[in-house]
PDB file of C-alpha atoms in Angstrom:
ATOM      1  CA  MET Y  16      29.300 -38.941 -14.708  1.00 63.00           C
ATOM      2  CA  LEU Y  17      31.639 -35.955 -14.365  1.00 69.00           C
ATOM      3  CA  ARG Y  18      31.144 -33.801 -11.275  1.00 77.00           C
ATOM      4  CA  GLU Y  19      30.126 -30.722 -13.285  1.00 75.00           C
ATOM      5  CA  SER Y  20      27.572 -32.699 -15.299  1.00 79.00           C
ATOM      6  CA  ARG Y  21      26.250 -34.262 -12.116  1.00 86.00           C
ATOM      7  CA  HIS Y  22      25.840 -30.840 -10.529  1.00 83.00           C
ATOM      8  CA  GLU Y  23      23.885 -29.540 -13.522  1.00 79.00           C
ATOM      9  CA  LYS Y  24      21.669 -32.638 -13.508  1.00 84.00           C
ATOM     10  CA  LEU Y  25      21.004 -32.175  -9.794  1.00 85.00           C
ATOM     11  CA  LEU Y  26      20.016 -28.530 -10.268  1.00 80.00           C
ATOM     12  CA  SER Y  27      17.758 -29.497 -13.167  1.00 78.00           C
ATOM     13  CA  ILE Y  28      16.016 -32.151 -11.044  1.00 80.00           C
ATOM     14  CA  LEU Y  29      15.522 -29.735  -8.162  1.00 78.00           C
ATOM     15  CA  GLY Y  30      14.143 -27.164 -10.591  1.00 68.00           C
ATOM     16  CA  GLU Y  31      11.475 -29.634 -11.682  1.00 66.00           C
ATOM     17  CA  GLU Y  32      10.728 -31.287  -8.349  1.00 68.00           C
ATOM     18  CA  GLY Y  33      11.240 -28.506  -5.805  1.00 66.00           C
ATOM     19  CA  VAL Y  34      12.805 -30.108  -2.742  1.00 73.00           C
ATOM     20  CA  LEU Y  35      14.212 -33.649  -2.557  1.00 80.00           C
ATOM     21  CA  PRO Y  36      15.666 -35.757   0.280  1.00 85.00           C
ATOM     22  CA  ILE Y  37      19.262 -36.961   0.195  1.00 88.00           C
ATOM     23  CA  GLY Y  38      18.318 -40.567  -0.559  1.00 88.00           C
ATOM     24  CA  GLU Y  39      16.220 -39.605  -3.570  1.00 87.00           C
ATOM     25  CA  ILE Y  40      18.959 -37.282  -4.869  1.00 89.00           C
ATOM     26  CA  ALA Y  41      21.507 -40.109  -4.629  1.00 89.00           C
ATOM     27  CA  THR Y  42      19.183 -42.489  -6.486  1.00 91.00           C
ATOM     28  CA  ARG Y  43      18.448 -39.992  -9.268  1.00 89.00           C
ATOM     29  CA  LEU Y  44      22.152 -39.278  -9.770  1.00 90.00           C
ATOM     30  CA  GLY Y  45      23.256 -42.903  -9.427  1.00 90.00           C
ATOM     31  CA  VAL Y  46      25.734 -42.112  -6.657  1.00 91.00           C
ATOM     32  CA  SER Y  47      26.176 -42.853  -2.954  1.00 91.00           C
ATOM     33  CA  GLU Y  48      24.497 -40.689  -0.339  1.00 90.00           C
ATOM     34  CA  ALA Y  49      27.963 -39.505   0.755  1.00 90.00           C
ATOM     35  CA  THR Y  50      28.653 -38.240  -2.775  1.00 91.00           C
ATOM     36  CA  ALA Y  51      25.216 -36.618  -2.936  1.00 88.00           C
ATOM     37  CA  ARG Y  52      25.939 -34.804   0.328  1.00 87.00           C
ATOM     38  CA  ARG Y  53      29.261 -33.542  -1.015  1.00 89.00           C
ATOM     39  CA  ASP Y  54      27.550 -32.269  -4.172  1.00 86.00           C
ATOM     40  CA  ILE Y  55      24.920 -30.485  -2.110  1.00 87.00           C
ATOM     41  CA  THR Y  56      27.570 -28.926   0.108  1.00 85.00           C
ATOM     42  CA  GLU Y  57      29.557 -27.653  -2.891  1.00 84.00           C
ATOM     43  CA  LEU Y  58      26.500 -26.236  -4.653  1.00 80.00           C
ATOM     44  CA  GLY Y  59      25.274 -24.709  -1.416  1.00 77.00           C
ATOM     45  CA  ARG Y  60      28.572 -22.886  -0.913  1.00 73.00           C
ATOM     46  CA  ALA Y  61      28.288 -21.599  -4.467  1.00 67.00           C
ATOM     47  CA  GLY Y  62      24.800 -20.263  -3.723  1.00 64.00           C
ATOM     48  CA  ARG Y  63      23.158 -22.496  -6.329  1.00 71.00           C
ATOM     49  CA  LEU Y  64      20.965 -24.442  -3.925  1.00 74.00           C
ATOM     50  CA  THR Y  65      19.756 -24.290  -0.342  1.00 72.00           C
ATOM     51  CA  ARG Y  66      20.210 -27.134   2.100  1.00 72.00           C
ATOM     52  CA  VAL Y  67      17.094 -28.030   4.060  1.00 68.00           C
ATOM     53  CA  TYR Y  68      16.485 -30.667   6.706  1.00 63.00           C
ATOM     54  CA  GLY Y  69      17.375 -34.004   5.096  1.00 68.00           C
ATOM     55  CA  GLY Y  70      17.762 -32.677   1.561  1.00 74.00           C
ATOM     56  CA  ALA Y  71      18.083 -29.662  -0.717  1.00 77.00           C
ATOM     57  CA  VAL Y  72      16.115 -27.188  -2.808  1.00 68.00           C
ATOM     58  CA  ALA Y  73      17.312 -25.153  -5.784  1.00 66.00           C
ATOM     59  CA  ALA Y  74      18.131 -21.557  -4.945  1.00 62.00           C
ATOM     60  CA  PRO Y  75      15.989 -18.980  -6.747  1.00 55.00           C
ATOM     61  CA  THR Y  76      17.743 -16.821  -9.299  1.00 50.00           C
ATOM     62  CA  GLN Y  77      18.033 -13.091  -8.917  1.00 43.00           C
ATOM     63  CA  ASP Y  78      15.312 -12.562 -11.542  1.00 45.00           C
ATOM     64  CA  GLU Y  79      12.928 -14.623  -9.416  1.00 49.00           C
ATOM     65  CA  GLU Y  80      13.515 -12.493  -6.368  1.00 56.00           C
ATOM     66  CA  ARG Y  81      11.711  -9.266  -7.193  1.00 62.00           C
ATOM     67  CA  PRO Y  82      10.572  -7.845  -3.876  1.00 67.00           C
ATOM     68  CA  PHE Y  83       6.926  -8.268  -2.947  1.00 66.00           C
ATOM     69  CA  SER Y  84       6.605  -4.493  -2.689  1.00 65.00           C
ATOM     70  CA  GLU Y  85       7.411  -4.202  -6.411  1.00 67.00           C
ATOM     71  CA  VAL Y  86       5.285  -7.114  -7.611  1.00 70.00           C
ATOM     72  CA  VAL Y  87       2.195  -6.014  -5.666  1.00 65.00           C
ATOM     73  CA  VAL Y  88       1.557  -3.064  -7.989  1.00 65.00           C
ATOM     74  CA  ASP Y  89       1.941  -5.043 -11.242  1.00 75.00           C
ATOM     75  CA  ASP Y  90      -1.380  -5.384 -13.138  1.00 76.00           C
ATOM     76  CA  LEU Y  91      -3.175  -4.226 -10.013  1.00 87.00           C
ATOM     77  CA  SER Y  92      -6.575  -3.690 -11.639  1.00 89.00           C
ATOM     78  CA  ASP Y  93      -6.476  -7.217 -13.083  1.00 94.00           C
ATOM     79  CA  LYS Y  94      -5.602  -8.650  -9.667  1.00 94.00           C
ATOM     80  CA  GLU Y  95      -8.399  -6.714  -7.997  1.00 95.00           C
ATOM     81  CA  ALA Y  96     -10.935  -7.985 -10.547  1.00 97.00           C
ATOM     82  CA  VAL Y  97      -9.844 -11.603 -10.003  1.00 97.00           C
ATOM     83  CA  ALA Y  98      -9.953 -11.110  -6.234  1.00 97.00           C
ATOM     84  CA  ARG Y  99     -13.507  -9.744  -6.358  1.00 98.00           C
ATOM     85  CA  ALA Y 100     -14.693 -12.825  -8.237  1.00 98.00           C
ATOM     86  CA  ALA Y 101     -12.882 -15.053  -5.741  1.00 98.00           C
ATOM     87  CA  ALA Y 102     -14.490 -13.280  -2.793  1.00 98.00           C
ATOM     88  CA  GLU Y 103     -17.919 -14.057  -4.228  1.00 98.00           C
ATOM     89  CA  LEU Y 104     -17.208 -17.760  -3.694  1.00 98.00           C
ATOM     90  CA  VAL Y 105     -16.670 -17.280   0.035  1.00 98.00           C
ATOM     91  CA  ALA Y 106     -19.510 -17.835   2.487  1.00 97.00           C
ATOM     92  CA  ASP Y 107     -19.590 -16.916   6.157  1.00 97.00           C
ATOM     93  CA  GLY Y 108     -18.067 -19.674   8.248  1.00 97.00           C
ATOM     94  CA  ASP Y 109     -15.791 -20.969   5.483  1.00 98.00           C
ATOM     95  CA  VAL Y 110     -12.305 -22.270   6.250  1.00 98.00           C
ATOM     96  CA  LEU Y 111      -9.905 -20.974   3.600  1.00 98.00           C
ATOM     97  CA  LEU Y 112      -6.251 -21.569   2.748  1.00 98.00           C
ATOM     98  CA  LEU Y 113      -4.567 -18.583   1.085  1.00 98.00           C
ATOM     99  CA  ASP Y 114      -1.366 -19.121  -0.872  1.00 96.00           C
ATOM    100  CA  ILE Y 115       1.449 -16.620  -1.185  1.00 92.00           C
ATOM    101  CA  GLY Y 116       1.262 -13.883  -3.786  1.00 89.00           C
ATOM    102  CA  THR Y 117      -0.161 -10.490  -4.506  1.00 91.00           C
ATOM    103  CA  THR Y 118      -3.538 -11.553  -5.890  1.00 95.00           C
ATOM    104  CA  THR Y 119      -4.324 -13.475  -2.707  1.00 96.00           C
ATOM    105  CA  LEU Y 120      -3.456 -10.284  -0.817  1.00 95.00           C
ATOM    106  CA  GLN Y 121      -6.151  -8.453  -2.781  1.00 96.00           C
ATOM    107  CA  LEU Y 122      -8.572 -11.229  -1.825  1.00 98.00           C
ATOM    108  CA  ALA Y 123      -7.600 -10.893   1.836  1.00 97.00           C
ATOM    109  CA  LYS Y 124      -8.511  -7.209   1.721  1.00 97.00           C
ATOM    110  CA  LEU Y 125     -12.026  -8.213   0.640  1.00 98.00           C
ATOM    111  CA  LEU Y 126     -12.305 -10.712   3.504  1.00 98.00           C
ATOM    112  CA  ARG Y 127     -11.961  -8.059   6.185  1.00 97.00           C
ATOM    113  CA  GLY Y 128     -14.982  -8.037   8.453  1.00 97.00           C
ATOM    114  CA  ARG Y 129     -16.093 -11.491   7.300  1.00 97.00           C
ATOM    115  CA  PRO Y 130     -16.635 -14.317   9.851  1.00 98.00           C
ATOM    116  CA  VAL Y 131     -14.264 -16.774   8.147  1.00 98.00           C
ATOM    117  CA  THR Y 132     -11.158 -18.748   9.071  1.00 98.00           C
ATOM    118  CA  VAL Y 133      -8.064 -17.945   7.020  1.00 98.00           C
ATOM    119  CA  VAL Y 134      -4.988 -20.183   7.082  1.00 98.00           C
ATOM    120  CA  THR Y 135      -1.978 -18.776   5.265  1.00 98.00           C
ATOM    121  CA  SER Y 136       1.773 -18.811   4.664  1.00 96.00           C
ATOM    122  CA  ASN Y 137       1.467 -15.292   3.249  1.00 96.00           C
ATOM    123  CA  LEU Y 138       2.842 -12.695   5.674  1.00 95.00           C
ATOM    124  CA  ALA Y 139       1.183  -9.884   3.711  1.00 95.00           C
ATOM    125  CA  VAL Y 140      -2.191 -11.586   4.235  1.00 97.00           C
ATOM    126  CA  TYR Y 141      -1.343 -11.965   7.922  1.00 97.00           C
ATOM    127  CA  ASP Y 142      -0.569  -8.241   8.208  1.00 95.00           C
ATOM    128  CA  GLU Y 143      -3.815  -7.393   6.403  1.00 96.00           C
ATOM    129  CA  LEU Y 144      -6.050  -9.484   8.672  1.00 98.00           C
ATOM    130  CA  ARG Y 145      -4.251  -9.716  12.010  1.00 96.00           C
ATOM    131  CA  ASP Y 146      -6.251  -6.951  13.678  1.00 96.00           C
ATOM    132  CA  ASP Y 147      -9.641  -8.041  12.316  1.00 97.00           C
ATOM    133  CA  PRO Y 148     -11.818  -9.392  15.169  1.00 97.00           C
ATOM    134  CA  LYS Y 149     -14.178 -11.152  12.753  1.00 98.00           C
ATOM    135  CA  VAL Y 150     -11.507 -13.248  11.005  1.00 98.00           C
ATOM    136  CA  THR Y 151     -10.004 -16.308  12.677  1.00 98.00           C
ATOM    137  CA  LEU Y 152      -6.439 -16.129  11.392  1.00 98.00           C
ATOM    138  CA  ILE Y 153      -3.979 -19.041  11.421  1.00 97.00           C
ATOM    139  CA  LEU Y 154      -0.395 -18.332  10.361  1.00 97.00           C
ATOM    140  CA  LEU Y 155       1.623 -21.371   9.294  1.00 97.00           C
ATOM    141  CA  GLY Y 156       5.069 -21.803  10.803  1.00 94.00           C
ATOM    142  CA  GLY Y 157       8.346 -22.113   8.943  1.00 91.00           C
ATOM    143  CA  GLN Y 158      11.346 -20.233   7.620  1.00 88.00           C
ATOM    144  CA  VAL Y 159      10.595 -16.618   6.761  1.00 90.00           C
ATOM    145  CA  ARG Y 160      11.305 -15.455   3.214  1.00 86.00           C
ATOM    146  CA  ALA Y 161      11.443 -11.740   3.957  1.00 83.00           C
ATOM    147  CA  ASN Y 162      11.845 -10.699   0.325  1.00 80.00           C
ATOM    148  CA  TYR Y 163       8.548 -12.255  -0.732  1.00 80.00           C
ATOM    149  CA  ARG Y 164       6.787 -12.131   2.640  1.00 86.00           C
ATOM    150  CA  SER Y 165       6.117 -15.840   3.050  1.00 92.00           C
ATOM    151  CA  VAL Y 166       7.061 -18.814   5.201  1.00 93.00           C
ATOM    152  CA  VAL Y 167       8.473 -21.999   3.686  1.00 90.00           C
ATOM    153  CA  GLY Y 168      10.230 -25.228   4.547  1.00 86.00           C
ATOM    154  CA  PHE Y 169       9.528 -28.597   6.116  1.00 84.00           C
ATOM    155  CA  LEU Y 170       7.833 -27.032   9.141  1.00 90.00           C
ATOM    156  CA  THR Y 171       5.372 -25.246   6.858  1.00 93.00           C
ATOM    157  CA  GLU Y 172       4.676 -28.439   4.925  1.00 91.00           C
ATOM    158  CA  SER Y 173       4.201 -30.367   8.184  1.00 92.00           C
ATOM    159  CA  ASN Y 174       1.725 -27.751   9.433  1.00 95.00           C
ATOM    160  CA  ILE Y 175      -0.287 -27.991   6.219  1.00 96.00           C
ATOM    161  CA  ARG Y 176      -0.463 -31.777   6.386  1.00 94.00           C
ATOM    162  CA  GLN Y 177      -2.299 -31.486   9.704  1.00 95.00           C
ATOM    163  CA  LEU Y 178      -5.064 -29.492   8.024  1.00 95.00           C
ATOM    164  CA  ARG Y 179      -8.181 -30.134   5.985  1.00 95.00           C
ATOM    165  CA  VAL Y 180      -9.753 -26.948   4.628  1.00 97.00           C
ATOM    166  CA  GLY Y 181     -12.725 -26.240   2.443  1.00 97.00           C
ATOM    167  CA  ARG Y 182     -11.083 -24.161  -0.248  1.00 98.00           C
ATOM    168  CA  LEU Y 183      -7.559 -23.242  -1.332  1.00 98.00           C
ATOM    169  CA  PHE Y 184      -6.929 -20.042  -3.258  1.00 98.00           C
ATOM    170  CA  LEU Y 185      -3.754 -20.866  -5.170  1.00 98.00           C
ATOM    171  CA  GLY Y 186      -1.385 -18.507  -6.936  1.00 94.00           C
ATOM    172  CA  ALA Y 187       1.164 -19.214  -9.673  1.00 92.00           C
ATOM    173  CA  SER Y 188       3.956 -17.622 -11.685  1.00 88.00           C
ATOM    174  CA  GLY Y 189       2.623 -18.829 -15.013  1.00 90.00           C
ATOM    175  CA  VAL Y 190       0.340 -21.222 -16.882  1.00 93.00           C
ATOM    176  CA  LEU Y 191       1.566 -23.162 -19.911  1.00 91.00           C
ATOM    177  CA  PRO Y 192      -0.591 -23.780 -22.997  1.00 92.00           C
ATOM    178  CA  ASP Y 193      -1.074 -27.403 -21.870  1.00 92.00           C
ATOM    179  CA  GLY Y 194      -2.528 -26.211 -18.557  1.00 94.00           C
ATOM    180  CA  SER Y 195       0.590 -26.825 -16.451  1.00 92.00           C
ATOM    181  CA  VAL Y 196       0.620 -24.479 -13.462  1.00 93.00           C
ATOM    182  CA  LEU Y 197       4.135 -23.211 -12.739  1.00 89.00           C
ATOM    183  CA  ASP Y 198       6.052 -21.418 -10.052  1.00 87.00           C
ATOM    184  CA  SER Y 199       9.415 -19.724 -10.401  1.00 78.00           C
ATOM    185  CA  THR Y 200      10.494 -19.973  -6.748  1.00 78.00           C
ATOM    186  CA  HIS Y 201      11.481 -23.562  -6.132  1.00 72.00           C
ATOM    187  CA  VAL Y 202      11.348 -23.386  -2.359  1.00 78.00           C
ATOM    188  CA  GLU Y 203       7.647 -22.490  -2.542  1.00 85.00           C
ATOM    189  CA  VAL Y 204       6.660 -25.453  -4.741  1.00 85.00           C
ATOM    190  CA  PRO Y 205       6.597 -28.149  -2.014  1.00 87.00           C
ATOM    191  CA  VAL Y 206       4.411 -25.873   0.119  1.00 92.00           C
ATOM    192  CA  LYS Y 207       1.989 -25.339  -2.758  1.00 94.00           C
ATOM    193  CA  ARG Y 208       1.819 -29.077  -3.430  1.00 92.00           C
ATOM    194  CA  ALA Y 209       1.078 -29.721   0.236  1.00 94.00           C
ATOM    195  CA  MET Y 210      -1.694 -27.119   0.051  1.00 97.00           C
ATOM    196  CA  LEU Y 211      -3.280 -28.973  -2.871  1.00 97.00           C
ATOM    197  CA  GLY Y 212      -3.546 -32.059  -0.709  1.00 96.00           C
ATOM    198  CA  ALA Y 213      -5.108 -30.178   2.195  1.00 97.00           C
ATOM    199  CA  ALA Y 214      -8.080 -28.657   0.351  1.00 98.00           C
ATOM    200  CA  ARG Y 215     -11.377 -30.118  -0.784  1.00 97.00           C
ATOM    201  CA  GLU Y 216     -11.605 -27.465  -3.520  1.00 98.00           C
ATOM    202  CA  VAL Y 217      -8.796 -25.642  -5.327  1.00 98.00           C
ATOM    203  CA  VAL Y 218      -9.320 -22.228  -6.933  1.00 98.00           C
ATOM    204  CA  LEU Y 219      -6.472 -20.962  -9.105  1.00 98.00           C
ATOM    205  CA  LEU Y 220      -6.141 -17.168  -9.210  1.00 98.00           C
ATOM    206  CA  VAL Y 221      -4.060 -15.943 -12.163  1.00 96.00           C
ATOM    207  CA  THR Y 222      -4.151 -12.699 -14.105  1.00 94.00           C
ATOM    208  CA  ALA Y 223      -3.885 -12.465 -17.879  1.00 93.00           C
ATOM    209  CA  GLY Y 224      -0.192 -11.633 -17.601  1.00 89.00           C
ATOM    210  CA  LYS Y 225       0.500 -15.160 -16.316  1.00 89.00           C
ATOM    211  CA  PHE Y 226      -0.310 -16.584 -19.767  1.00 90.00           C
ATOM    212  CA  PRO Y 227       1.307 -18.165 -21.787  1.00 77.00           C
ATOM    213  CA  GLY Y 228       3.348 -19.206 -18.779  1.00 66.00           C
ATOM    214  CA  ASP Y 229       6.908 -18.428 -19.733  1.00 56.00           C
ATOM    215  CA  THR Y 230       7.597 -17.437 -16.128  1.00 59.00           C
ATOM    216  CA  GLY Y 231       8.272 -20.364 -13.836  1.00 62.00           C
ATOM    217  CA  LEU Y 232      10.371 -23.506 -13.989  1.00 66.00           C
ATOM    218  CA  ALA Y 233       8.759 -25.915 -11.539  1.00 77.00           C
ATOM    219  CA  ARG Y 234       5.389 -27.568 -12.198  1.00 84.00           C
ATOM    220  CA  ILE Y 235       2.863 -27.430  -9.365  1.00 91.00           C
ATOM    221  CA  CYS Y 236       0.052 -29.342 -11.054  1.00 94.00           C
ATOM    222  CA  GLY Y 237      -2.054 -29.548 -14.202  1.00 95.00           C
ATOM    223  CA  PRO Y 238      -5.761 -28.920 -14.794  1.00 97.00           C
ATOM    224  CA  GLU Y 239      -6.536 -32.155 -12.947  1.00 97.00           C
ATOM    225  CA  GLY Y 240      -5.475 -30.451  -9.704  1.00 97.00           C
ATOM    226  CA  ILE Y 241      -7.747 -27.422 -10.177  1.00 98.00           C
ATOM    227  CA  ASP Y 242     -11.496 -27.123  -9.611  1.00 98.00           C
ATOM    228  CA  THR Y 243     -12.000 -23.481 -10.575  1.00 98.00           C
ATOM    229  CA  LEU Y 244      -9.837 -21.044 -12.526  1.00 98.00           C
ATOM    230  CA  ILE Y 245     -10.446 -17.316 -12.106  1.00 98.00           C
ATOM    231  CA  THR Y 246      -8.664 -15.044 -14.556  1.00 97.00           C
ATOM    232  CA  ASN Y 247      -9.179 -12.028 -16.782  1.00 96.00           C
ATOM    233  CA  LYS Y 248     -11.170 -11.966 -20.016  1.00 96.00           C
ATOM    234  CA  THR Y 249      -8.001 -11.178 -21.965  1.00 94.00           C
ATOM    235  CA  SER Y 250      -6.282 -14.427 -20.927  1.00 95.00           C
ATOM    236  CA  ASP Y 251      -5.241 -16.836 -23.679  1.00 94.00           C
ATOM    237  CA  PRO Y 252      -8.453 -18.495 -25.020  1.00 95.00           C
ATOM    238  CA  ALA Y 253      -6.758 -21.723 -26.113  1.00 95.00           C
ATOM    239  CA  THR Y 254      -5.293 -22.315 -22.663  1.00 95.00           C
ATOM    240  CA  LEU Y 255      -8.640 -21.605 -21.024  1.00 97.00           C
ATOM    241  CA  ASP Y 256     -10.186 -24.217 -23.317  1.00 97.00           C
ATOM    242  CA  VAL Y 257      -7.643 -26.752 -22.064  1.00 96.00           C
ATOM    243  CA  PHE Y 258      -8.921 -26.161 -18.531  1.00 97.00           C
ATOM    244  CA  ARG Y 259     -12.543 -26.422 -19.640  1.00 97.00           C
ATOM    245  CA  GLU Y 260     -11.777 -29.714 -21.373  1.00 97.00           C
ATOM    246  CA  GLY Y 261     -10.315 -30.878 -18.055  1.00 96.00           C
ATOM    247  CA  ASP Y 262     -13.652 -30.216 -16.313  1.00 97.00           C
ATOM    248  CA  VAL Y 263     -12.370 -27.055 -14.636  1.00 98.00           C
ATOM    249  CA  GLU Y 264     -14.862 -24.263 -14.121  1.00 98.00           C
ATOM    250  CA  VAL Y 265     -13.380 -21.185 -15.809  1.00 98.00           C
ATOM    251  CA  VAL Y 266     -14.468 -17.751 -14.591  1.00 98.00           C
ATOM    252  CA  THR Y 267     -13.297 -14.705 -16.572  1.00 97.00           C
ATOM    253  CA  VAL Y 268     -13.576 -11.146 -15.292  1.00 96.00           C
TER     254      VAL Y 268
END
């Protein structure tokens, strides 16, 4: 396989899988680990991927890097409505895992003053709750993504794997008509997948604007990974039916 074709295949694989170790990259490309390392080094210098401990992750594109401060005001009333419904699921004493994103930030605002434990990789959620004496707040470690106010990387994933929480509130960039839950920032996908494995119950929070899911390249999970979906009444009915058929409780607000 020509080097250029191999590079494009590698970027495509990383786009679908998130982060991969060197050995797996070499196997997928049918090359030696030394060749895989050289490819990663070249693509890293070109800014097309990011090297991480033992492997690589595709670099987000410029379009995927809208600052958190801009995204937070998009569809704000829809996000607030979804967050209110999510807050109704929370009981005093619950242990919660809050994903990155702006809808989970709206949920965090509604958790102020509540005697709950919140674990998060979301720095905006941390800032919202850090001075609240009622909330037990646990911030996951990792590499800081200042632009989107989150922490990522193998340290974050390792932290999550030590946990078992009652409920995860998961965000996403988009939802496909077949129920595939997507994210557009590849470096966040392994963290989200680790979160799925750490929670007894998964609640997906997505506004109507996330349908039909044309934003996002990497698949996090399908309906089988979700217990409850909270979204707006204007969300695509056919896609909501796919979740219902997958035994997901669908709440529209």
